[in-house]
Amino acid sequence: MAIAWERVGEFARAVLRATAAIPYGRTAAYGELAARAGRPGAARAAGASLARNPWPIIVPCHRVVG
């Protein structure tokens, strides 16, 4: 399935791609995703990106914990 990644900004795209890579049955923290997106310490920004996730069925933001 093709995802229109250009609909979101660069940081949000990196966070959403990192979220999409979380395996079934696993979780990740906001800080982990921020670090994977290249901005350690931006956990709140990662959370904001996930709050605006335009593809909640495809990008499993329910696997991210505080």
PDB file of N, CA, C and O in Angstrom:
ATOM      1  N   MET A   1       0.836  -1.171   0.000  1.00  0.00           N
ATOM      2  CA  MET A   1       0.000   0.000   0.000  1.00  0.00           C
ATOM      3  C   MET A   1       0.890   1.246   0.000  1.00  0.00           C
ATOM      4  O   MET A   1       1.816   1.349   0.788  1.00  0.00           O
ATOM      5  N   ALA A   2       0.578   2.164  -0.852  1.00  0.00           N
ATOM      6  CA  ALA A   2       1.338   3.410  -0.941  1.00  0.00           C
ATOM      7  C   ALA A   2       0.766   4.428   0.051  1.00  0.00           C
ATOM      8  O   ALA A   2      -0.439   4.561   0.192  1.00  0.00           O
ATOM      9  N   ILE A   3       1.665   5.105   0.734  1.00  0.00           N
ATOM     10  CA  ILE A   3       1.267   6.139   1.689  1.00  0.00           C
ATOM     11  C   ILE A   3       1.762   7.476   1.159  1.00  0.00           C
ATOM     12  O   ILE A   3       2.909   7.593   0.729  1.00  0.00           O
ATOM     13  N   ALA A   4       0.923   8.482   1.186  1.00  0.00           N
ATOM     14  CA  ALA A   4       1.276   9.823   0.708  1.00  0.00           C
ATOM     15  C   ALA A   4       2.062  10.555   1.788  1.00  0.00           C
ATOM     16  O   ALA A   4       1.558  11.467   2.447  1.00  0.00           O
ATOM     17  N   TRP A   5       3.326  10.162   1.982  1.00  0.00           N
ATOM     18  CA  TRP A   5       4.154  10.726   3.044  1.00  0.00           C
ATOM     19  C   TRP A   5       4.333  12.230   2.896  1.00  0.00           C
ATOM     20  O   TRP A   5       4.613  12.921   3.872  1.00  0.00           O
ATOM     21  N   GLU A   6       4.186  12.757   1.688  1.00  0.00           N
ATOM     22  CA  GLU A   6       4.374  14.194   1.486  1.00  0.00           C
ATOM     23  C   GLU A   6       3.289  15.033   2.159  1.00  0.00           C
ATOM     24  O   GLU A   6       3.414  16.250   2.245  1.00  0.00           O
ATOM     25  N   ARG A   7       2.259  14.399   2.665  1.00  0.00           N
ATOM     26  CA  ARG A   7       1.180  15.123   3.369  1.00  0.00           C
ATOM     27  C   ARG A   7       1.608  15.626   4.742  1.00  0.00           C
ATOM     28  O   ARG A   7       0.914  16.453   5.328  1.00  0.00           O
ATOM     29  N   VAL A   8       2.713  15.125   5.257  1.00  0.00           N
ATOM     30  CA  VAL A   8       3.177  15.527   6.587  1.00  0.00           C
ATOM     31  C   VAL A   8       4.593  16.093   6.488  1.00  0.00           C
ATOM     32  O   VAL A   8       5.312  15.834   5.525  1.00  0.00           O
ATOM     33  N   GLY A   9       4.985  16.855   7.488  1.00  0.00           N
ATOM     34  CA  GLY A   9       6.318  17.459   7.507  1.00  0.00           C
ATOM     35  C   GLY A   9       7.428  16.436   7.699  1.00  0.00           C
ATOM     36  O   GLY A   9       7.179  15.254   7.978  1.00  0.00           O
ATOM     37  N   GLU A  10       8.642  16.906   7.572  1.00  0.00           N
ATOM     38  CA  GLU A  10       9.815  16.026   7.611  1.00  0.00           C
ATOM     39  C   GLU A  10       9.948  15.275   8.944  1.00  0.00           C
ATOM     40  O   GLU A  10      10.164  14.066   8.964  1.00  0.00           O
ATOM     41  N   PHE A  11       9.826  15.994  10.064  1.00  0.00           N
ATOM     42  CA  PHE A  11       9.955  15.343  11.370  1.00  0.00           C
ATOM     43  C   PHE A  11       8.794  14.381  11.605  1.00  0.00           C
ATOM     44  O   PHE A  11       8.998  13.235  12.028  1.00  0.00           O
ATOM     45  N   ALA A  12       7.574  14.821  11.313  1.00  0.00           N
ATOM     46  CA  ALA A  12       6.407  13.950  11.484  1.00  0.00           C
ATOM     47  C   ALA A  12       6.534  12.709  10.617  1.00  0.00           C
ATOM     48  O   ALA A  12       6.189  11.600  11.049  1.00  0.00           O
ATOM     49  N   ARG A  13       7.057  12.873   9.423  1.00  0.00           N
ATOM     50  CA  ARG A  13       7.254  11.731   8.524  1.00  0.00           C
ATOM     51  C   ARG A  13       8.216  10.727   9.148  1.00  0.00           C
ATOM     52  O   ARG A  13       7.961   9.516   9.131  1.00  0.00           O
ATOM     53  N   ALA A  14       9.297  11.222   9.716  1.00  0.00           N
ATOM     54  CA  ALA A  14      10.279  10.331  10.341  1.00  0.00           C
ATOM     55  C   ALA A  14       9.666   9.615  11.541  1.00  0.00           C
ATOM     56  O   ALA A  14       9.890   8.420  11.745  1.00  0.00           O
ATOM     57  N   VAL A  15       8.883  10.334  12.336  1.00  0.00           N
ATOM     58  CA  VAL A  15       8.222   9.724  13.502  1.00  0.00           C
ATOM     59  C   VAL A  15       7.214   8.680  13.051  1.00  0.00           C
ATOM     60  O   VAL A  15       7.170   7.568  13.594  1.00  0.00           O
ATOM     61  N   LEU A  16       6.413   8.997  12.052  1.00  0.00           N
ATOM     62  CA  LEU A  16       5.397   8.055  11.587  1.00  0.00           C
ATOM     63  C   LEU A  16       6.027   6.818  10.943  1.00  0.00           C
ATOM     64  O   LEU A  16       5.542   5.703  11.132  1.00  0.00           O
ATOM     65  N   ARG A  17       7.123   7.004  10.233  1.00  0.00           N
ATOM     66  CA  ARG A  17       7.817   5.840   9.657  1.00  0.00           C
ATOM     67  C   ARG A  17       8.399   4.956  10.762  1.00  0.00           C
ATOM     68  O   ARG A  17       8.335   3.729  10.677  1.00  0.00           O
ATOM     69  N   ALA A  18       8.958   5.577  11.789  1.00  0.00           N
ATOM     70  CA  ALA A  18       9.491   4.810  12.914  1.00  0.00           C
ATOM     71  C   ALA A  18       8.358   4.072  13.634  1.00  0.00           C
ATOM     72  O   ALA A  18       8.525   2.933  14.073  1.00  0.00           O
ATOM     73  N   THR A  19       7.208   4.714  13.736  1.00  0.00           N
ATOM     74  CA  THR A  19       6.047   4.084  14.367  1.00  0.00           C
ATOM     75  C   THR A  19       5.560   2.911  13.535  1.00  0.00           C
ATOM     76  O   THR A  19       5.227   1.856  14.080  1.00  0.00           O
ATOM     77  N   ALA A  20       5.531   3.075  12.231  1.00  0.00           N
ATOM     78  CA  ALA A  20       5.086   1.999  11.348  1.00  0.00           C
ATOM     79  C   ALA A  20       6.015   0.785  11.430  1.00  0.00           C
ATOM     80  O   ALA A  20       5.593  -0.340  11.152  1.00  0.00           O
ATOM     81  N   ALA A  21       7.250   1.001  11.845  1.00  0.00           N
ATOM     82  CA  ALA A  21       8.222  -0.091  11.942  1.00  0.00           C
ATOM     83  C   ALA A  21       8.154  -0.847  13.269  1.00  0.00           C
ATOM     84  O   ALA A  21       8.850  -1.846  13.434  1.00  0.00           O
ATOM     85  N   ILE A  22       7.304  -0.403  14.200  1.00  0.00           N
ATOM     86  CA  ILE A  22       7.169  -1.111  15.479  1.00  0.00           C
ATOM     87  C   ILE A  22       6.476  -2.446  15.202  1.00  0.00           C
ATOM     88  O   ILE A  22       5.364  -2.469  14.664  1.00  0.00           O
ATOM     89  N   PRO A  23       7.100  -3.556  15.556  1.00  0.00           N
ATOM     90  CA  PRO A  23       6.499  -4.862  15.273  1.00  0.00           C
ATOM     91  C   PRO A  23       5.224  -5.117  16.083  1.00  0.00           C
ATOM     92  O   PRO A  23       5.045  -4.560  17.168  1.00  0.00           O
ATOM     93  N   TYR A  24       4.391  -5.968  15.541  1.00  0.00           N
ATOM     94  CA  TYR A  24       3.178  -6.402  16.227  1.00  0.00           C
ATOM     95  C   TYR A  24       3.547  -6.960  17.602  1.00  0.00           C
ATOM     96  O   TYR A  24       4.503  -7.731  17.729  1.00  0.00           O
ATOM     97  N   GLY A  25       2.818  -6.557  18.616  1.00  0.00           N
ATOM     98  CA  GLY A  25       3.046  -7.056  19.966  1.00  0.00           C
ATOM     99  C   GLY A  25       4.122  -6.307  20.734  1.00  0.00           C
ATOM    100  O   GLY A  25       4.419  -6.645  21.871  1.00  0.00           O
ATOM    101  N   ARG A  26       4.731  -5.302  20.135  1.00  0.00           N
ATOM    102  CA  ARG A  26       5.782  -4.522  20.791  1.00  0.00           C
ATOM    103  C   ARG A  26       5.302  -3.087  20.975  1.00  0.00           C
ATOM    104  O   ARG A  26       4.352  -2.657  20.336  1.00  0.00           O
ATOM    105  N   THR A  27       5.990  -2.360  21.828  1.00  0.00           N
ATOM    106  CA  THR A  27       5.677  -0.949  22.048  1.00  0.00           C
ATOM    107  C   THR A  27       6.969  -0.129  21.988  1.00  0.00           C
ATOM    108  O   THR A  27       8.065  -0.673  22.033  1.00  0.00           O
ATOM    109  N   ALA A  28       6.806   1.174  21.904  1.00  0.00           N
ATOM    110  CA  ALA A  28       7.938   2.101  21.935  1.00  0.00           C
ATOM    111  C   ALA A  28       7.477   3.344  22.681  1.00  0.00           C
ATOM    112  O   ALA A  28       6.284   3.627  22.768  1.00  0.00           O
ATOM    113  N   ALA A  29       8.427   4.088  23.211  1.00  0.00           N
ATOM    114  CA  ALA A  29       8.115   5.323  23.940  1.00  0.00           C
ATOM    115  C   ALA A  29       8.278   6.526  23.004  1.00  0.00           C
ATOM    116  O   ALA A  29       8.978   6.455  21.995  1.00  0.00           O
ATOM    117  N   TYR A  30       7.641   7.632  23.358  1.00  0.00           N
ATOM    118  CA  TYR A  30       7.743   8.849  22.553  1.00  0.00           C
ATOM    119  C   TYR A  30       9.205   9.273  22.390  1.00  0.00           C
ATOM    120  O   TYR A  30       9.616   9.666  21.307  1.00  0.00           O
ATOM    121  N   GLY A  31       9.970   9.191  23.452  1.00  0.00           N
ATOM    122  CA  GLY A  31      11.372   9.564  23.393  1.00  0.00           C
ATOM    123  C   GLY A  31      12.170   8.690  22.441  1.00  0.00           C
ATOM    124  O   GLY A  31      13.062   9.167  21.737  1.00  0.00           O
ATOM    125  N   GLU A  32      11.849   7.405  22.408  1.00  0.00           N
ATOM    126  CA  GLU A  32      12.500   6.474  21.481  1.00  0.00           C
ATOM    127  C   GLU A  32      12.242   6.879  20.037  1.00  0.00           C
ATOM    128  O   GLU A  32      13.146   6.900  19.205  1.00  0.00           O
ATOM    129  N   LEU A  33      10.981   7.202  19.749  1.00  0.00           N
ATOM    130  CA  LEU A  33      10.624   7.589  18.379  1.00  0.00           C
ATOM    131  C   LEU A  33      11.287   8.898  17.985  1.00  0.00           C
ATOM    132  O   LEU A  33      11.732   9.060  16.853  1.00  0.00           O
ATOM    133  N   ALA A  34      11.357   9.833  18.929  1.00  0.00           N
ATOM    134  CA  ALA A  34      12.025  11.105  18.649  1.00  0.00           C
ATOM    135  C   ALA A  34      13.492  10.859  18.317  1.00  0.00           C
ATOM    136  O   ALA A  34      14.031  11.443  17.366  1.00  0.00           O
ATOM    137  N   ALA A  35      14.136   9.981  19.067  1.00  0.00           N
ATOM    138  CA  ALA A  35      15.544   9.662  18.809  1.00  0.00           C
ATOM    139  C   ALA A  35      15.705   8.988  17.451  1.00  0.00           C
ATOM    140  O   ALA A  35      16.626   9.304  16.695  1.00  0.00           O
ATOM    141  N   ARG A  36      14.822   8.075  17.131  1.00  0.00           N
ATOM    142  CA  ARG A  36      14.876   7.408  15.826  1.00  0.00           C
ATOM    143  C   ARG A  36      14.643   8.386  14.686  1.00  0.00           C
ATOM    144  O   ARG A  36      15.118   8.179  13.573  1.00  0.00           O
ATOM    145  N   ALA A  37      13.888   9.453  14.963  1.00  0.00           N
ATOM    146  CA  ALA A  37      13.613  10.473  13.953  1.00  0.00           C
ATOM    147  C   ALA A  37      14.742  11.502  13.864  1.00  0.00           C
ATOM    148  O   ALA A  37      14.657  12.446  13.087  1.00  0.00           O
ATOM    149  N   GLY A  38      15.766  11.322  14.683  1.00  0.00           N
ATOM    150  CA  GLY A  38      16.923  12.204  14.609  1.00  0.00           C
ATOM    151  C   GLY A  38      16.886  13.402  15.534  1.00  0.00           C
ATOM    152  O   GLY A  38      17.741  14.286  15.441  1.00  0.00           O
ATOM    153  N   ARG A  39      15.910  13.446  16.448  1.00  0.00           N
ATOM    154  CA  ARG A  39      15.818  14.565  17.377  1.00  0.00           C
ATOM    155  C   ARG A  39      15.589  14.063  18.802  1.00  0.00           C
ATOM    156  O   ARG A  39      14.501  14.176  19.347  1.00  0.00           O
ATOM    157  N   PRO A  40      16.634  13.497  19.417  1.00  0.00           N
ATOM    158  CA  PRO A  40      16.474  13.042  20.800  1.00  0.00           C
ATOM    159  C   PRO A  40      16.099  14.233  21.678  1.00  0.00           C
ATOM    160  O   PRO A  40      16.569  15.338  21.472  1.00  0.00           O
ATOM    161  N   GLY A  41      15.227  14.011  22.593  1.00  0.00           N
ATOM    162  CA  GLY A  41      14.765  15.094  23.453  1.00  0.00           C
ATOM    163  C   GLY A  41      13.496  15.756  22.944  1.00  0.00           C
ATOM    164  O   GLY A  41      12.946  16.630  23.608  1.00  0.00           O
ATOM    165  N   ALA A  42      13.013  15.349  21.787  1.00  0.00           N
ATOM    166  CA  ALA A  42      11.800  15.937  21.216  1.00  0.00           C
ATOM    167  C   ALA A  42      10.605  15.003  21.380  1.00  0.00           C
ATOM    168  O   ALA A  42       9.784  14.860  20.480  1.00  0.00           O
ATOM    169  N   ALA A  43      10.509  14.395  22.558  1.00  0.00           N
ATOM    170  CA  ALA A  43       9.433  13.430  22.807  1.00  0.00           C
ATOM    171  C   ALA A  43       8.052  14.068  22.684  1.00  0.00           C
ATOM    172  O   ALA A  43       7.132  13.473  22.125  1.00  0.00           O
ATOM    173  N   ARG A  44       7.910  15.289  23.169  1.00  0.00           N
ATOM    174  CA  ARG A  44       6.604  15.956  23.083  1.00  0.00           C
ATOM    175  C   ARG A  44       6.230  16.251  21.634  1.00  0.00           C
ATOM    176  O   ARG A  44       5.069  16.126  21.240  1.00  0.00           O
ATOM    177  N   ALA A  45       7.208  16.626  20.833  1.00  0.00           N
ATOM    178  CA  ALA A  45       6.950  16.872  19.409  1.00  0.00           C
ATOM    179  C   ALA A  45       6.573  15.570  18.700  1.00  0.00           C
ATOM    180  O   ALA A  45       5.711  15.570  17.816  1.00  0.00           O
ATOM    181  N   ALA A  46       7.203  14.470  19.100  1.00  0.00           N
ATOM    182  CA  ALA A  46       6.841  13.168  18.528  1.00  0.00           C
ATOM    183  C   ALA A  46       5.396  12.836  18.886  1.00  0.00           C
ATOM    184  O   ALA A  46       4.633  12.362  18.043  1.00  0.00           O
ATOM    185  N   GLY A  47       5.015  13.100  20.137  1.00  0.00           N
ATOM    186  CA  GLY A  47       3.638  12.860  20.555  1.00  0.00           C
ATOM    187  C   GLY A  47       2.654  13.713  19.774  1.00  0.00           C
ATOM    188  O   GLY A  47       1.577  13.247  19.381  1.00  0.00           O
ATOM    189  N   ALA A  48       3.023  14.961  19.519  1.00  0.00           N
ATOM    190  CA  ALA A  48       2.152  15.846  18.733  1.00  0.00           C
ATOM    191  C   ALA A  48       2.016  15.333  17.302  1.00  0.00           C
ATOM    192  O   ALA A  48       0.921  15.391  16.717  1.00  0.00           O
ATOM    193  N   SER A  49       3.093  14.808  16.752  1.00  0.00           N
ATOM    194  CA  SER A  49       3.031  14.244  15.399  1.00  0.00           C
ATOM    195  C   SER A  49       2.087  13.049  15.358  1.00  0.00           C
ATOM    196  O   SER A  49       1.319  12.888  14.409  1.00  0.00           O
ATOM    197  N   LEU A  50       2.151  12.237  16.392  1.00  0.00           N
ATOM    198  CA  LEU A  50       1.264  11.068  16.445  1.00  0.00           C
ATOM    199  C   LEU A  50      -0.191  11.470  16.675  1.00  0.00           C
ATOM    200  O   LEU A  50      -1.103  10.809  16.183  1.00  0.00           O
ATOM    201  N   ALA A  51      -0.407  12.558  17.390  1.00  0.00           N
ATOM    202  CA  ALA A  51      -1.777  13.036  17.621  1.00  0.00           C
ATOM    203  C   ALA A  51      -2.428  13.467  16.312  1.00  0.00           C
ATOM    204  O   ALA A  51      -3.647  13.405  16.172  1.00  0.00           O
ATOM    205  N   ARG A  52      -1.601  13.882  15.346  1.00  0.00           N
ATOM    206  CA  ARG A  52      -2.117  14.311  14.045  1.00  0.00           C
ATOM    207  C   ARG A  52      -1.940  13.239  12.969  1.00  0.00           C
ATOM    208  O   ARG A  52      -2.004  13.535  11.779  1.00  0.00           O
ATOM    209  N   ASN A  53      -1.729  12.003  13.377  1.00  0.00           N
ATOM    210  CA  ASN A  53      -1.510  10.889  12.463  1.00  0.00           C
ATOM    211  C   ASN A  53      -2.695  10.763  11.491  1.00  0.00           C
ATOM    212  O   ASN A  53      -3.799  10.422  11.899  1.00  0.00           O
ATOM    213  N   PRO A  54      -2.473  11.021  10.188  1.00  0.00           N
ATOM    214  CA  PRO A  54      -3.577  10.921   9.235  1.00  0.00           C
ATOM    215  C   PRO A  54      -3.913   9.481   8.827  1.00  0.00           C
ATOM    216  O   PRO A  54      -4.899   9.267   8.132  1.00  0.00           O
ATOM    217  N   TRP A  55      -3.111   8.509   9.244  1.00  0.00           N
ATOM    218  CA  TRP A  55      -3.328   7.105   8.870  1.00  0.00           C
ATOM    219  C   TRP A  55      -3.312   6.197  10.106  1.00  0.00           C
ATOM    220  O   TRP A  55      -2.480   5.289  10.204  1.00  0.00           O
ATOM    221  N   PRO A  56      -4.226   6.363  11.063  1.00  0.00           N
ATOM    222  CA  PRO A  56      -4.157   5.586  12.307  1.00  0.00           C
ATOM    223  C   PRO A  56      -4.330   4.073  12.110  1.00  0.00           C
ATOM    224  O   PRO A  56      -3.852   3.303  12.926  1.00  0.00           O
ATOM    225  N   ILE A  57      -4.960   3.666  11.042  1.00  0.00           N
ATOM    226  CA  ILE A  57      -5.123   2.229  10.794  1.00  0.00           C
ATOM    227  C   ILE A  57      -3.819   1.628  10.271  1.00  0.00           C
ATOM    228  O   ILE A  57      -3.445   0.512  10.615  1.00  0.00           O
ATOM    229  N   ILE A  58      -3.097   2.392   9.450  1.00  0.00           N
ATOM    230  CA  ILE A  58      -1.870   1.896   8.827  1.00  0.00           C
ATOM    231  C   ILE A  58      -0.653   2.123   9.715  1.00  0.00           C
ATOM    232  O   ILE A  58       0.220   1.263   9.826  1.00  0.00           O
ATOM    233  N   VAL A  59      -0.580   3.301  10.344  1.00  0.00           N
ATOM    234  CA  VAL A  59       0.527   3.634  11.232  1.00  0.00           C
ATOM    235  C   VAL A  59       0.027   3.439  12.665  1.00  0.00           C
ATOM    236  O   VAL A  59      -0.756   4.241  13.162  1.00  0.00           O
ATOM    237  N   PRO A  60       0.445   2.374  13.333  1.00  0.00           N
ATOM    238  CA  PRO A  60      -0.141   1.953  14.616  1.00  0.00           C
ATOM    239  C   PRO A  60       0.300   2.793  15.816  1.00  0.00           C
ATOM    240  O   PRO A  60       1.075   2.348  16.654  1.00  0.00           O
ATOM    241  N   CYS A  61      -0.224   4.015  15.940  1.00  0.00           N
ATOM    242  CA  CYS A  61       0.206   4.884  17.039  1.00  0.00           C
ATOM    243  C   CYS A  61      -0.250   4.348  18.403  1.00  0.00           C
ATOM    244  O   CYS A  61       0.266   4.790  19.426  1.00  0.00           O
ATOM    245  N   HIS A  62      -1.146   3.382  18.412  1.00  0.00           N
ATOM    246  CA  HIS A  62      -1.559   2.784  19.696  1.00  0.00           C
ATOM    247  C   HIS A  62      -0.438   1.934  20.315  1.00  0.00           C
ATOM    248  O   HIS A  62      -0.527   1.520  21.457  1.00  0.00           O
ATOM    249  N   ARG A  63       0.637   1.699  19.555  1.00  0.00           N
ATOM    250  CA  ARG A  63       1.790   0.944  20.084  1.00  0.00           C
ATOM    251  C   ARG A  63       2.801   1.836  20.774  1.00  0.00           C
ATOM    252  O   ARG A  63       3.844   1.362  21.213  1.00  0.00           O
ATOM    253  N   VAL A  64       2.497   3.128  20.888  1.00  0.00           N
ATOM    254  CA  VAL A  64       3.435   4.067  21.501  1.00  0.00           C
ATOM    255  C   VAL A  64       2.922   4.421  22.888  1.00  0.00           C
ATOM    256  O   VAL A  64       1.753   4.728  23.080  1.00  0.00           O
ATOM    257  N   VAL A  65       3.821   4.361  23.859  1.00  0.00           N
ATOM    258  CA  VAL A  65       3.471   4.637  25.254  1.00  0.00           C
ATOM    259  C   VAL A  65       4.305   5.807  25.767  1.00  0.00           C
ATOM    260  O   VAL A  65       5.350   6.124  25.210  1.00  0.00           O
ATOM    261  N   GLY A  66       3.817   6.414  26.807  1.00  0.00           N
ATOM    262  CA  GLY A  66       4.502   7.577  27.394  1.00  0.00           C
ATOM    263  C   GLY A  66       5.762   7.229  28.117  1.00  0.00           C
ATOM    264  O   GLY A  66       6.140   6.117  28.345  1.00  0.00           O
TER     265      GLY A  66
END
